């Protein structure tokens, strides 16, 4: 249904089926100036014919000064070029890329400052001359609010990760003590062996090699913690879901070991790449694992088992399930489980699940749970393989 | 009697192997086990020395193994190796009769001192146990009447009194008394008294 400019104008006239009212030019100007949004009228070549007072304020221009000038004076350079292309294209083919459709563009104030606006262009025919009418809304405040909200969310995620690391401090200390104890033992052995003469050379070599292996092991534990706890720009990138999970597993295992939980992992063989914020998804995973471990705190040590499974439920959805063998989610807890500041634990702020769910939602996914038939609960994160 | 050995039980291979090497450098025999179960499966009543036990392990924990050993009256001394924050557990272990505990990370000399103490305690304890066992064996050769006489003798009663108490002739008491000294290999009354006290001692 490609139509040229002429037929579009006809459609518009038909749509406006109000009784005819004649406006005087003064009345018309008063109406234009009453509009909250900026309104700019141009001729078919983009020369400014009219500009209401909202537009004057927005761009720091006086209508009288800019009459006849190109509309490009209020656009930034790249947008102006694109605008030229759109308009050219439209004039030639009638294909709408901007006419009648709102578009977010960067506008330029007369002082050179650039700011985001929503621009919608309509067209009209006045005495057989083609006119374009631009409706412009300043998005600066809205953008700032959105950026602020995003920044606050990211900050809260970061605080939550730091809290998690804080709560895992004991487990980490234990985990670091292992390689450090081994290094200390090997070093002491080396000292003694060297005192005893050359016949122990082979043992000393072996101990030195082990010392280096254990030092690397300790460094890696620290690196995992830093990766997880660091503050950084959030952003989605294509990530291998398998790599993402394997990277956070050492932290999960650490917590499981410290709490005498048997953690079992099952990853389906062919897991896809998804577009995700890696660290946020890891944050959700670790949170679910830690909740599961916590749910079994007062169970007998032999029955503390946590299963982490990852599989493709269908062609477009990855499921990450964490199954514990605790008491399950009680009816009272179920109501408020995902609400911020709700917690059943002695320590913790009750933000984990609330934040995890918001991360899941932001990825176009879902975070939920069910109580298992016999014992415990299963929490699961569903992620679409093709996020919008 | 088998050679005194340190039995190291720790699920972390690096910690286990490094401790094995440290002990080897001290010329102390050691045997390494990755789990409590592995140790129990291999256990031999002839073993002596001491046990160095990680308090946290998957499967049967160090605490559980210790309780099991105490229940089975296996008397080898146990030194617990604990991590940060395990002190309450270590205290409980001490209540349950652990020999000692040491917190990771430790200085090698501290651990070796404890191991040496545990080994000497085990040796002393074992020789006392051996002595008790041989006394018990001698005692078992006494007739019921001889045991009665021995009991009176160690209480310090004179032959005349014993004869009256047991309704025997004084001559008969003298014969029984001589047999008791002979069978128990006691060279004096004082030694017989000590033997009797040792036999009545429980751990």
Coordinates of C-alpha atoms in Angstrom, one line a residue:
Chain A
X1 CA 0.0 0.0 0.0
X2 CA 2.7 2.4 -1.0
X3 CA 1.2 5.8 -1.6
X4 CA 2.6 9.1 -2.6
X5 CA 2.4 12.3 -0.6
X6 CA -0.8 13.4 -2.5
X7 CA -2.9 10.5 -1.5
X8 CA -1.7 10.6 2.1
X9 CA -2.9 14.2 2.3
X10 CA -6.3 13.1 1.0
X11 CA -6.5 10.4 3.7
X12 CA -5.9 13.0 6.4
X13 CA -8.6 15.3 5.2
X14 CA -11.1 12.4 5.3
X15 CA -10.1 11.5 8.8
X16 CA -10.9 15.0 10.0
X17 CA -14.7 14.9 9.9
X18 CA -15.4 17.6 12.4
X19 CA -17.8 20.4 11.5
X20 CA -16.0 23.2 9.7
X21 CA -14.8 26.0 11.9
X22 CA -13.0 29.0 10.5
X23 CA -10.0 30.2 12.5
X24 CA -8.5 33.6 12.1
X25 CA -4.7 33.7 11.7
X26 CA -4.4 35.2 15.2
X27 CA -6.6 32.5 16.7
X28 CA -4.5 29.9 14.9
X29 CA -1.3 31.3 16.3
X30 CA -2.8 31.5 19.8
X31 CA -3.7 27.8 19.5
X32 CA -0.2 26.8 18.3
X33 CA 1.4 28.7 21.1
X34 CA -0.8 27.1 23.7
X35 CA 0.6 23.7 22.8
X36 CA 3.0 22.2 25.3
X37 CA 5.0 20.4 22.6
X38 CA 7.1 22.3 20.2
X39 CA 5.5 22.7 16.8
X40 CA 7.4 23.7 13.7
X41 CA 5.9 24.0 10.2
X42 CA 8.1 23.8 7.1
X43 CA 7.6 23.8 3.4
X44 CA 8.3 20.8 1.3
X45 CA 12.0 21.6 1.2
X46 CA 12.3 21.9 4.9
X47 CA 12.4 25.7 5.2
X48 CA 10.9 26.9 8.4
X49 CA 7.6 28.7 8.0
X50 CA 6.3 28.8 11.6
X51 CA 7.4 28.0 15.0
X52 CA 5.3 28.0 18.2
X53 CA 6.5 29.5 21.5
X54 CA 7.2 26.1 23.0
X55 CA 9.6 25.4 20.1
X56 CA 11.2 28.8 20.5
X57 CA 11.9 28.1 24.2
X58 CA 13.1 24.6 23.5
X59 CA 15.7 25.7 20.9
X60 CA 16.4 29.2 22.2
X61 CA 15.3 30.7 18.9
X62 CA 12.9 33.4 17.8
X63 CA 10.5 32.4 15.1
X64 CA 11.0 35.7 13.3
X65 CA 14.7 35.1 13.1
X66 CA 14.6 31.6 11.6
X67 CA 11.8 32.0 9.2
X68 CA 12.9 30.6 5.8
X69 CA 16.0 28.8 7.2
X70 CA 16.5 25.1 6.9
X71 CA 15.1 22.9 9.6
X72 CA 18.6 21.5 9.9
X73 CA 19.6 24.3 12.2
X74 CA 17.8 22.5 15.1
X75 CA 19.3 19.1 14.3
X76 CA 22.6 17.5 15.0
X77 CA 24.7 16.8 12.0
X78 CA 24.2 13.0 11.7
X79 CA 20.5 13.3 12.4
X80 CA 20.2 16.1 9.8
X81 CA 21.8 13.8 7.2
X82 CA 19.5 11.0 8.1
X83 CA 16.6 13.4 8.0
X84 CA 17.5 14.5 4.5
X85 CA 17.6 10.8 3.4
X86 CA 14.2 10.1 5.0
X87 CA 12.6 13.1 3.4
X88 CA 14.1 12.4 0.0
X89 CA 13.1 8.9 0.1
X90 CA 9.6 9.8 1.1
X91 CA 9.2 12.3 -1.6
X92 CA 10.4 9.8 -4.2
X93 CA 8.7 6.6 -3.0
X94 CA 6.1 7.6 -0.4
X95 CA 7.7 5.1 1.9
X96 CA 7.2 6.3 5.5
X97 CA 10.2 6.2 7.7
X98 CA 9.4 9.3 9.7
X99 CA 6.1 10.8 8.5
X100 CA 3.3 10.0 10.9
X101 CA 5.7 8.0 13.1
X102 CA 7.3 9.2 16.2
X103 CA 11.1 8.9 16.2
X104 CA 13.7 9.7 18.9
X105 CA 16.3 12.0 17.5
X106 CA 18.9 14.3 18.8
X107 CA 18.0 18.0 18.6
X108 CA 20.4 21.0 18.8
X109 CA 19.8 24.1 20.9
X110 CA 20.9 27.4 19.5
X111 CA 23.7 27.4 22.1
X112 CA 25.1 24.1 20.6
X113 CA 23.8 21.8 23.4
X114 CA 22.3 18.6 22.0
X115 CA 19.4 16.9 23.7
X116 CA 17.0 14.0 22.9
X117 CA 13.6 14.7 21.5
X118 CA 10.7 12.7 20.2
X119 CA 9.9 14.0 16.7
X120 CA 6.7 13.2 14.9
X121 CA 6.2 14.7 11.5
X122 CA 2.8 15.1 9.9
X123 CA 2.0 16.6 6.5
X124 CA -0.7 18.9 5.3
X125 CA -1.6 20.6 2.1
X126 CA -2.3 24.2 2.3
X127 CA -3.5 26.0 -0.9
X128 CA -2.0 23.1 -2.9
X129 CA 1.4 23.5 -1.2
X130 CA 2.9 20.7 0.7
X131 CA 3.6 21.5 4.4
X132 CA 5.3 19.4 7.0
X133 CA 4.4 19.8 10.7
X134 CA 6.9 18.7 13.2
X135 CA 5.7 17.9 16.8
X136 CA 8.6 17.9 19.1
X137 CA 8.7 16.7 22.7
X138 CA 11.8 17.3 24.9
X139 CA 12.9 14.0 26.3
X140 CA 15.8 15.3 28.4
X141 CA 14.1 14.9 31.8
X142 CA 12.6 11.5 30.9
X143 CA 16.0 10.3 29.7
X144 CA 17.7 11.5 32.9
X145 CA 15.0 9.8 35.0
X146 CA 15.5 6.6 33.0
X147 CA 19.3 6.8 33.3
X148 CA 19.0 7.5 37.0
X149 CA 16.7 4.5 37.5
X150 CA 19.0 2.3 35.6
X151 CA 22.0 3.5 37.6
X152 CA 20.2 2.9 40.8
X153 CA 19.2 -0.6 39.8
X154 CA 22.8 -1.3 38.8
X155 CA 24.0 0.1 42.1
X156 CA 21.5 -2.0 44.0
X157 CA 22.6 -5.1 42.1
X158 CA 26.2 -4.3 43.0
X159 CA 25.4 -3.8 46.7
X160 CA 23.6 -7.1 46.6
X161 CA 26.6 -8.8 45.1
X162 CA 28.9 -7.2 47.7
X163 CA 26.5 -8.3 50.5
X164 CA 26.6 -11.9 49.1
X165 CA 30.4 -11.8 49.1
X166 CA 30.3 -10.5 52.7
X167 CA 28.1 -13.3 53.7
X168 CA 30.4 -15.8 52.0
X169 CA 33.5 -14.4 53.8
X170 CA 33.7 -17.4 56.1
X171 CA 33.4 -19.9 53.3
X172 CA 36.1 -18.0 51.4
X173 CA 38.4 -17.9 54.3
X174 CA 38.1 -21.6 54.6
X175 CA 38.6 -22.1 50.9
X176 CA 41.7 -19.9 50.9
X177 CA 43.1 -21.7 53.9
X178 CA 43.3 -25.0 52.0
X179 CA 46.0 -23.9 49.4
X180 CA 47.7 -21.7 52.0
X181 CA 48.0 -24.6 54.4
X182 CA 49.3 -26.8 51.7
X183 CA 51.9 -24.2 50.7
X184 CA 52.9 -23.8 54.3
X185 CA 53.3 -27.5 54.7
X186 CA 55.3 -27.9 51.5
X187 CA 57.6 -25.0 52.4
X188 CA 58.3 -26.4 55.8
X189 CA 59.0 -29.8 54.3
X190 CA 61.4 -28.3 51.7
X191 CA 63.3 -26.5 54.5
X192 CA 63.8 -29.7 56.3
X193 CA 64.6 -31.8 53.3
X194 CA 67.2 -29.3 52.1
X195 CA 68.9 -29.4 55.5
X196 CA 69.1 -33.2 55.1
X197 CA 71.2 -33.1 52.0
X198 CA 71.0 -33.7 48.3
X199 CA 69.3 -37.1 48.2
X200 CA 65.9 -35.4 48.7
X201 CA 66.2 -33.4 45.5
X202 CA 63.3 -35.1 43.8
X203 CA 60.9 -34.5 46.8
X204 CA 62.0 -30.9 46.9
X205 CA 61.3 -30.4 43.2
X206 CA 57.9 -32.0 43.5
X207 CA 57.0 -29.8 46.6
X208 CA 58.1 -26.6 44.7
X209 CA 55.9 -27.6 41.8
X210 CA 53.0 -28.1 44.1
X211 CA 53.6 -24.8 45.8
X212 CA 53.2 -23.0 42.5
X213 CA 50.0 -25.0 41.7
X214 CA 48.5 -24.1 45.1
X215 CA 49.5 -20.4 44.9
X216 CA 47.7 -20.3 41.5
X217 CA 44.7 -22.0 43.1
X218 CA 44.5 -19.3 45.8
X219 CA 44.9 -16.6 43.3
X220 CA 42.1 -18.0 41.2
X221 CA 39.7 -18.0 44.2
X222 CA 40.5 -14.3 44.7
X223 CA 40.0 -13.6 41.1
X224 CA 36.5 -15.2 41.0
X225 CA 35.5 -13.1 44.0
X226 CA 36.8 -9.9 42.4
X227 CA 35.0 -10.7 39.1
X228 CA 31.8 -11.2 41.0
X229 CA 32.1 -8.2 43.3
X230 CA 33.4 -5.6 41.0
X231 CA 31.3 -2.6 40.0
X232 CA 31.1 -2.1 36.3
X233 CA 29.0 -0.9 33.4
X234 CA 26.0 -3.2 32.9
X235 CA 25.4 -4.4 29.4
X236 CA 24.3 -7.3 27.4
X237 CA 26.7 -9.2 25.3
X238 CA 26.4 -12.6 23.6
X239 CA 27.6 -15.2 26.2
X240 CA 27.9 -19.0 26.1
X241 CA 25.4 -20.0 28.8
X242 CA 27.8 -22.9 29.7
X243 CA 30.8 -20.6 30.2
X244 CA 28.7 -18.3 32.3
X245 CA 27.6 -21.1 34.6
X246 CA 31.1 -22.7 34.8
X247 CA 32.6 -19.3 35.8
X248 CA 30.3 -18.9 38.9
X249 CA 30.5 -22.6 39.9
X250 CA 33.6 -22.2 42.1
X251 CA 31.8 -19.7 44.3
X252 CA 28.8 -21.9 44.5
X253 CA 30.9 -25.0 45.4
X254 CA 32.8 -23.0 48.0
X255 CA 29.5 -22.1 49.8
X256 CA 28.3 -25.7 49.4
X257 CA 31.4 -27.1 50.9
X258 CA 31.5 -24.7 53.8
X259 CA 27.9 -25.8 54.7
X260 CA 28.4 -29.5 54.1
X261 CA 26.1 -29.6 51.1
X262 CA 26.5 -32.1 48.3
X263 CA 26.2 -29.9 45.2
X264 CA 25.5 -31.7 42.0
X265 CA 25.6 -30.1 38.6
X266 CA 24.0 -31.3 35.4
X267 CA 24.3 -29.2 32.2
X268 CA 22.7 -30.3 29.0
X269 CA 25.2 -30.8 26.3
X270 CA 24.2 -28.3 23.7
X271 CA 23.5 -25.0 25.4
X272 CA 23.2 -21.9 23.3
X273 CA 24.7 -18.5 23.3
X274 CA 22.3 -15.9 24.8
X275 CA 22.4 -12.1 24.9
X276 CA 22.7 -11.3 28.5
X277 CA 24.4 -9.4 31.2
X278 CA 26.7 -12.2 32.3
X279 CA 27.4 -11.0 35.9
X280 CA 23.7 -10.3 36.6
X281 CA 22.7 -13.8 35.5
X282 CA 25.5 -15.2 37.7
X283 CA 24.2 -13.1 40.5
X284 CA 20.8 -14.8 40.2
X285 CA 22.4 -18.2 40.0
X286 CA 24.5 -17.8 43.1
X287 CA 21.6 -16.3 44.9
X288 CA 19.4 -19.3 44.1
X289 CA 22.2 -21.7 45.1
X290 CA 22.8 -19.9 48.4
X291 CA 19.1 -19.8 49.2
X292 CA 19.0 -23.6 48.6
X293 CA 22.0 -24.2 50.8
X294 CA 20.4 -22.0 53.5
X295 CA 17.1 -23.8 53.3
X296 CA 18.9 -27.0 54.4
X297 CA 20.8 -25.4 57.3
X298 CA 19.0 -27.4 60.0
X299 CA 18.7 -30.6 58.1
X300 CA 20.9 -33.6 58.8
X301 CA 24.3 -33.3 57.0
X302 CA 23.8 -36.5 55.1
X303 CA 20.6 -35.3 53.5
X304 CA 21.8 -31.9 52.4
X305 CA 21.9 -32.1 48.6
X306 CA 21.4 -29.4 46.0
X307 CA 20.9 -30.1 42.3
X308 CA 21.6 -27.5 39.7
X309 CA 20.3 -28.4 36.3
X310 CA 20.4 -26.5 33.1
X311 CA 18.5 -27.6 30.0
X312 CA 16.6 -26.4 26.9
X313 CA 12.9 -26.7 27.6
X314 CA 12.1 -25.9 24.0
X315 CA 14.0 -24.3 21.1
X316 CA 13.8 -20.8 22.5
X317 CA 13.9 -21.2 26.3
X318 CA 16.7 -22.1 28.7
X319 CA 15.7 -23.4 32.2
X320 CA 18.1 -23.2 35.1
X321 CA 16.6 -25.1 38.0
X322 CA 18.0 -25.3 41.6
X323 CA 16.4 -28.1 43.7
X324 CA 17.0 -28.2 47.4
X325 CA 16.0 -30.8 50.0
X326 CA 14.9 -28.4 52.7
X327 CA 11.5 -27.7 54.2
X328 CA 10.0 -26.1 51.0
X329 CA 8.3 -22.7 50.9
X330 CA 5.6 -22.3 53.5
X331 CA 2.2 -20.7 52.6
X332 CA 3.0 -17.6 54.7
X333 CA 6.4 -17.1 53.1
X334 CA 5.0 -17.7 49.6
X335 CA 2.9 -14.5 49.6
X336 CA 5.9 -12.2 50.1
X337 CA 8.7 -14.4 48.8
X338 CA 9.7 -12.0 46.0
X339 CA 9.0 -8.8 47.9
X340 CA 12.0 -6.6 48.8
X341 CA 13.1 -6.8 52.4
X342 CA 11.2 -10.0 53.0
X343 CA 13.5 -12.6 54.6
X344 CA 13.1 -15.8 56.6
X345 CA 16.8 -15.8 57.5
X346 CA 18.5 -14.5 60.6
X347 CA 21.0 -12.5 58.5
X348 CA 20.5 -10.9 55.1
X349 CA 18.4 -8.0 53.8
X350 CA 15.8 -9.9 52.0
X351 CA 16.7 -8.4 48.6
X352 CA 18.1 -11.5 46.9
X353 CA 15.0 -12.8 45.3
X354 CA 13.5 -9.4 44.6
X355 CA 16.7 -8.4 42.8
X356 CA 16.9 -11.8 41.1
X357 CA 13.4 -11.5 39.8
X358 CA 14.0 -8.0 38.5
X359 CA 17.1 -9.2 36.6
X360 CA 15.1 -12.1 35.1
X361 CA 12.4 -9.8 34.0
X362 CA 14.9 -7.3 32.5
X363 CA 16.2 -10.1 30.4
X364 CA 12.7 -11.0 29.2
X365 CA 12.8 -14.0 31.4
X366 CA 11.1 -15.3 34.5
X367 CA 12.0 -16.4 38.0
X368 CA 9.7 -18.6 39.9
X369 CA 9.5 -21.8 42.1
X370 CA 7.5 -24.8 43.1
X371 CA 7.6 -27.0 46.1
X372 CA 8.8 -30.5 45.2
X373 CA 6.4 -33.4 45.7
X374 CA 8.4 -35.0 48.5
X375 CA 10.9 -32.6 50.0
X376 CA 12.2 -29.1 49.4
X377 CA 11.6 -26.6 46.6
X378 CA 12.8 -26.0 43.1
X379 CA 13.6 -22.4 42.0
X380 CA 14.0 -21.9 38.3
X381 CA 15.1 -19.1 36.0
X382 CA 13.8 -19.2 32.5
X383 CA 15.7 -17.2 29.9
X384 CA 14.7 -16.7 26.3
X385 CA 17.5 -17.5 23.9
X386 CA 16.5 -14.5 21.7
X387 CA 16.0 -11.6 24.0
X388 CA 14.4 -8.5 22.5
Chain B
X1 CA 53.5 -53.9 67.7
X2 CA 53.3 -51.9 64.4
X3 CA 55.5 -48.8 63.9
X4 CA 53.9 -45.6 65.4
X5 CA 52.3 -43.8 62.5
X6 CA 50.4 -40.5 62.0
X7 CA 47.1 -41.2 60.2
X8 CA 46.1 -38.1 58.2
X9 CA 42.4 -37.9 57.2
X10 CA 41.6 -34.9 55.0
X11 CA 39.5 -34.6 51.8
X12 CA 41.7 -31.9 50.3
X13 CA 44.4 -33.7 48.3
X14 CA 46.8 -30.8 48.4
X15 CA 46.5 -30.4 52.2
X16 CA 46.8 -34.2 52.7
X17 CA 49.8 -34.7 50.4
X18 CA 51.7 -31.7 51.8
X19 CA 51.2 -32.9 55.3
X20 CA 52.4 -36.4 54.3
X21 CA 55.6 -34.8 52.8
X22 CA 56.1 -32.6 55.9
X23 CA 55.9 -35.7 58.1
X24 CA 58.3 -37.6 55.8
X25 CA 60.8 -34.8 56.1
X26 CA 60.6 -35.3 59.9
X27 CA 61.1 -39.1 59.4
X28 CA 57.6 -39.7 60.9
X29 CA 55.7 -42.5 59.2
X30 CA 52.3 -41.5 57.9
X31 CA 49.3 -42.9 56.1
X32 CA 46.9 -40.7 54.2
X33 CA 43.2 -41.1 53.8
X34 CA 40.8 -39.0 51.7
X35 CA 37.7 -39.7 53.8
X36 CA 36.6 -41.1 57.2
X37 CA 35.2 -44.1 55.5
X38 CA 38.4 -44.9 53.7
X39 CA 40.1 -44.8 57.1
X40 CA 37.6 -47.1 58.8
X41 CA 37.7 -49.5 55.9
X42 CA 41.4 -49.9 56.2
X43 CA 41.5 -49.8 60.1
X44 CA 43.7 -52.3 61.8
X45 CA 43.6 -52.9 65.6
X46 CA 47.4 -53.1 65.5
X47 CA 47.7 -49.5 64.5
X48 CA 49.2 -47.0 66.9
X49 CA 50.4 -43.4 66.9
X50 CA 47.8 -40.6 66.4
X51 CA 45.2 -39.3 64.0
X52 CA 45.2 -35.9 62.4
X53 CA 41.7 -35.3 61.3
X54 CA 40.1 -32.5 59.3
X55 CA 36.9 -31.4 61.1
X56 CA 35.1 -30.5 57.9
X57 CA 34.7 -33.2 55.3
X58 CA 31.9 -34.3 53.0
X59 CA 30.3 -37.6 53.8
X60 CA 31.2 -38.6 57.4
X61 CA 32.6 -35.5 59.0
X62 CA 35.6 -35.5 61.3
X63 CA 33.3 -35.0 64.3
X64 CA 31.3 -38.1 63.3
X65 CA 34.4 -40.2 62.8
X66 CA 35.7 -39.2 66.3
X67 CA 32.4 -40.1 68.0
X68 CA 32.5 -43.4 66.2
X69 CA 36.1 -44.1 67.4
X70 CA 35.2 -43.2 71.0
X71 CA 32.1 -45.5 70.8
X72 CA 34.3 -48.3 69.5
X73 CA 36.9 -47.6 72.3
X74 CA 39.6 -47.2 69.8
X75 CA 42.0 -45.1 71.9
X76 CA 44.4 -43.5 69.4
X77 CA 44.6 -39.8 70.2
X78 CA 42.9 -37.5 67.7
X79 CA 44.2 -34.0 66.8
X80 CA 41.6 -32.0 65.0
X81 CA 42.5 -29.5 62.2
X82 CA 40.0 -26.8 62.1
X83 CA 39.4 -23.8 59.9
X84 CA 38.4 -20.3 60.7
X85 CA 35.1 -20.1 62.6
X86 CA 35.2 -23.8 63.6
X87 CA 36.1 -23.1 67.2
X88 CA 32.7 -24.1 68.7
X89 CA 33.1 -27.4 66.9
X90 CA 36.6 -27.8 68.2
X91 CA 35.4 -27.2 71.8
X92 CA 32.7 -29.8 71.4
X93 CA 35.4 -32.2 70.0
X94 CA 37.5 -31.6 73.1
X95 CA 34.5 -32.4 75.3
X96 CA 34.2 -35.6 73.4
X97 CA 37.7 -36.5 74.3
X98 CA 39.8 -35.3 71.4
X99 CA 43.5 -35.0 72.3
X100 CA 44.0 -31.5 70.9
X101 CA 43.1 -29.2 68.0
X102 CA 45.0 -26.9 65.8
X103 CA 43.6 -24.0 63.7
X104 CA 44.5 -23.5 60.0
X105 CA 46.7 -21.9 59.0
X106 CA 49.2 -23.3 61.5
X107 CA 53.0 -23.2 61.9
X108 CA 54.5 -26.5 61.1
X109 CA 56.3 -26.6 64.4
X110 CA 53.0 -26.2 66.3
X111 CA 51.5 -29.1 64.5
X112 CA 54.6 -31.3 65.0
X113 CA 54.7 -30.5 68.7
X114 CA 51.1 -31.7 69.1
X115 CA 51.8 -34.8 67.0
X116 CA 54.8 -35.6 69.2
X117 CA 52.8 -35.1 72.3
X118 CA 50.0 -37.3 71.0
X119 CA 52.4 -40.0 70.0
X120 CA 54.1 -40.1 73.4
X121 CA 50.7 -40.1 75.1
X122 CA 49.7 -43.0 73.0
X123 CA 52.9 -44.9 73.8
X124 CA 52.6 -44.3 77.5
X125 CA 48.9 -45.1 77.4
X126 CA 49.6 -48.2 75.4
X127 CA 52.3 -49.6 77.8
X128 CA 49.9 -49.0 80.7
X129 CA 47.2 -50.8 78.8
X130 CA 49.7 -53.7 78.1
X131 CA 50.6 -53.9 81.8
X132 CA 46.9 -53.9 82.8
X133 CA 46.3 -56.6 80.3
X134 CA 49.1 -58.9 81.6
X135 CA 48.0 -58.3 85.3
X136 CA 44.5 -59.2 84.3
X137 CA 45.8 -62.4 82.7
X138 CA 47.7 -63.3 85.9
X139 CA 44.6 -62.5 88.0
X140 CA 42.5 -64.8 85.9
X141 CA 44.7 -67.8 87.0
X142 CA 43.7 -67.3 90.7
X143 CA 41.0 -69.6 92.2
X144 CA 37.9 -67.9 93.7
X145 CA 39.3 -68.5 97.2
X146 CA 42.7 -67.0 96.3
X147 CA 40.9 -63.9 94.9
X148 CA 39.1 -63.5 98.3
X149 CA 42.4 -63.8 100.1
X150 CA 44.1 -61.3 97.8
X151 CA 41.3 -58.8 98.3
X152 CA 41.7 -59.1 102.1
X153 CA 45.5 -58.9 101.9
X154 CA 45.5 -55.7 99.9
X155 CA 43.0 -54.2 102.3
X156 CA 45.8 -54.6 104.9
X157 CA 44.2 -57.3 107.0
X158 CA 46.4 -59.6 109.1
X159 CA 46.4 -63.3 108.3
X160 CA 44.7 -64.0 111.7
X161 CA 41.8 -61.7 110.8
X162 CA 41.5 -63.1 107.3
X163 CA 41.3 -66.6 108.7
X164 CA 38.5 -65.6 111.0
X165 CA 36.6 -63.6 108.2
X166 CA 36.8 -66.4 105.7
X167 CA 36.4 -69.2 108.3
X168 CA 39.8 -70.8 107.4
X169 CA 42.7 -71.9 109.4
X170 CA 45.6 -69.4 109.7
X171 CA 47.9 -72.0 108.0
X172 CA 45.5 -72.3 105.0
X173 CA 45.4 -68.5 104.6
X174 CA 49.2 -68.4 104.6
X175 CA 49.3 -71.0 101.8
X176 CA 46.7 -69.1 99.7
X177 CA 48.6 -65.9 100.3
X178 CA 51.9 -67.4 99.1
X179 CA 50.1 -68.8 95.9
X180 CA 48.6 -65.3 95.2
X181 CA 52.1 -63.6 95.4
X182 CA 53.5 -66.3 93.2
X183 CA 50.8 -66.3 90.6
X184 CA 50.7 -62.4 90.4
X185 CA 54.5 -62.2 90.3
X186 CA 54.4 -59.8 93.2
X187 CA 57.7 -59.4 95.1
X188 CA 56.2 -57.5 98.0
X189 CA 52.9 -56.6 99.7
X190 CA 53.3 -53.0 98.4
X191 CA 53.7 -54.2 94.8
X192 CA 50.5 -56.4 95.1
X193 CA 48.6 -53.3 96.4
X194 CA 49.8 -51.2 93.4
X195 CA 48.8 -54.0 91.0
X196 CA 45.3 -54.2 92.5
X197 CA 44.9 -50.4 92.2
X198 CA 46.1 -50.5 88.6
X199 CA 43.6 -53.2 87.7
X200 CA 40.7 -51.3 89.3
X201 CA 41.6 -48.1 87.3
X202 CA 39.5 -47.3 84.4
X203 CA 40.5 -44.9 81.6

